[in-house]
Each structure stands twice: as structure tokens, then as C-alpha cells.
Amino acid sequence: MKNTVKLEHFVALKEKDLQKIKGGEMRFSKFIRDFLFQRKK
């Protein structure tokens, strides 16, 4: 169950990242990704 929720969250995050990269805010999405990875640990 936990893995499914994580996967859904990851897919949503990927979609957001793609939107931000399209908007030219690559650095901002990178910052969010780093922050989320820190929380995971």
C-alpha cells in the first residue's frame, strides 16, 4: 500500500517537474527534488 502511494506521488512529481522544465524553471524543480530526497532519508 505504501509503495503505491509513493509511486503515485512520484508520478505527480514527475509531471510537475516536466511542467516546470517547460516553463524554464529547471533550477527550481531541482531544488524541490533535492528537498524531497532529503525528507525521504
PDB file of C-alpha atoms in Angstrom:
ATOM      1  CA  MET A   1       0.000   0.000   0.000  1.00  0.00           C
ATOM      2  CA  LYS A   2       2.795   2.398   0.954  1.00  0.00           C
ATOM      3  CA  ASN A   3       4.646   1.722  -2.293  1.00  0.00           C
ATOM      4  CA  THR A   4       1.559   2.524  -4.371  1.00  0.00           C
ATOM      5  CA  VAL A   5       1.129   5.894  -2.666  1.00  0.00           C
ATOM      6  CA  LYS A   6       4.820   6.678  -3.178  1.00  0.00           C
ATOM      7  CA  LEU A   7       4.581   5.731  -6.848  1.00  0.00           C
ATOM      8  CA  GLU A   8       1.539   7.964  -7.389  1.00  0.00           C
ATOM      9  CA  HIS A   9       3.315  10.811  -5.612  1.00  0.00           C
ATOM     10  CA  PHE A  10       6.427  10.241  -7.745  1.00  0.00           C
ATOM     11  CA  VAL A  11       4.400  10.315 -10.972  1.00  0.00           C
ATOM     12  CA  ALA A  12       2.717  13.563  -9.891  1.00  0.00           C
ATOM     13  CA  LEU A  13       6.132  14.990  -9.048  1.00  0.00           C
ATOM     14  CA  LYS A  14       7.465  13.993 -12.482  1.00  0.00           C
ATOM     15  CA  GLU A  15       4.535  15.740 -14.171  1.00  0.00           C
ATOM     16  CA  LYS A  16       5.200  18.881 -12.137  1.00  0.00           C
ATOM     17  CA  ASP A  17       8.905  18.697 -12.997  1.00  0.00           C
ATOM     18  CA  LEU A  18       8.086  18.443 -16.711  1.00  0.00           C
ATOM     19  CA  GLN A  19       5.797  21.483 -16.489  1.00  0.00           C
ATOM     20  CA  LYS A  20       8.481  23.493 -14.683  1.00  0.00           C
ATOM     21  CA  ILE A  21      11.180  22.459 -17.165  1.00  0.00           C
ATOM     22  CA  LYS A  22       8.878  23.567 -19.996  1.00  0.00           C
ATOM     23  CA  GLY A  23       8.435  26.878 -18.151  1.00  0.00           C
ATOM     24  CA  GLY A  24      12.200  27.257 -17.916  1.00  0.00           C
ATOM     25  CA  GLU A  25      12.282  26.828 -14.125  1.00  0.00           C
ATOM     26  CA  MET A  26      14.627  23.841 -14.120  1.00  0.00           C
ATOM     27  CA  ARG A  27      16.647  25.139 -11.166  1.00  0.00           C
ATOM     28  CA  PHE A  28      13.512  25.499  -9.031  1.00  0.00           C
ATOM     29  CA  SER A  29      12.304  21.941  -9.734  1.00  0.00           C
ATOM     30  CA  LYS A  30      15.820  20.683  -8.967  1.00  0.00           C
ATOM     31  CA  PHE A  31      15.663  22.421  -5.582  1.00  0.00           C
ATOM     32  CA  ILE A  32      12.297  20.784  -4.801  1.00  0.00           C
ATOM     33  CA  ARG A  33      13.605  17.372  -5.878  1.00  0.00           C
ATOM     34  CA  ASP A  34      16.660  17.713  -3.628  1.00  0.00           C
ATOM     35  CA  PHE A  35      14.408  18.779  -0.740  1.00  0.00           C
ATOM     36  CA  LEU A  36      12.114  15.768  -1.197  1.00  0.00           C
ATOM     37  CA  PHE A  37      15.055  13.357  -1.379  1.00  0.00           C
ATOM     38  CA  GLN A  38      16.365  14.795   1.905  1.00  0.00           C
ATOM     39  CA  ARG A  39      12.961  14.214   3.529  1.00  0.00           C
ATOM     40  CA  LYS A  40      12.940  10.613   2.267  1.00  0.00           C
ATOM     41  CA  LYS A  41      16.171   9.833   4.121  1.00  0.00           C
TER      42      LYS A  41
END
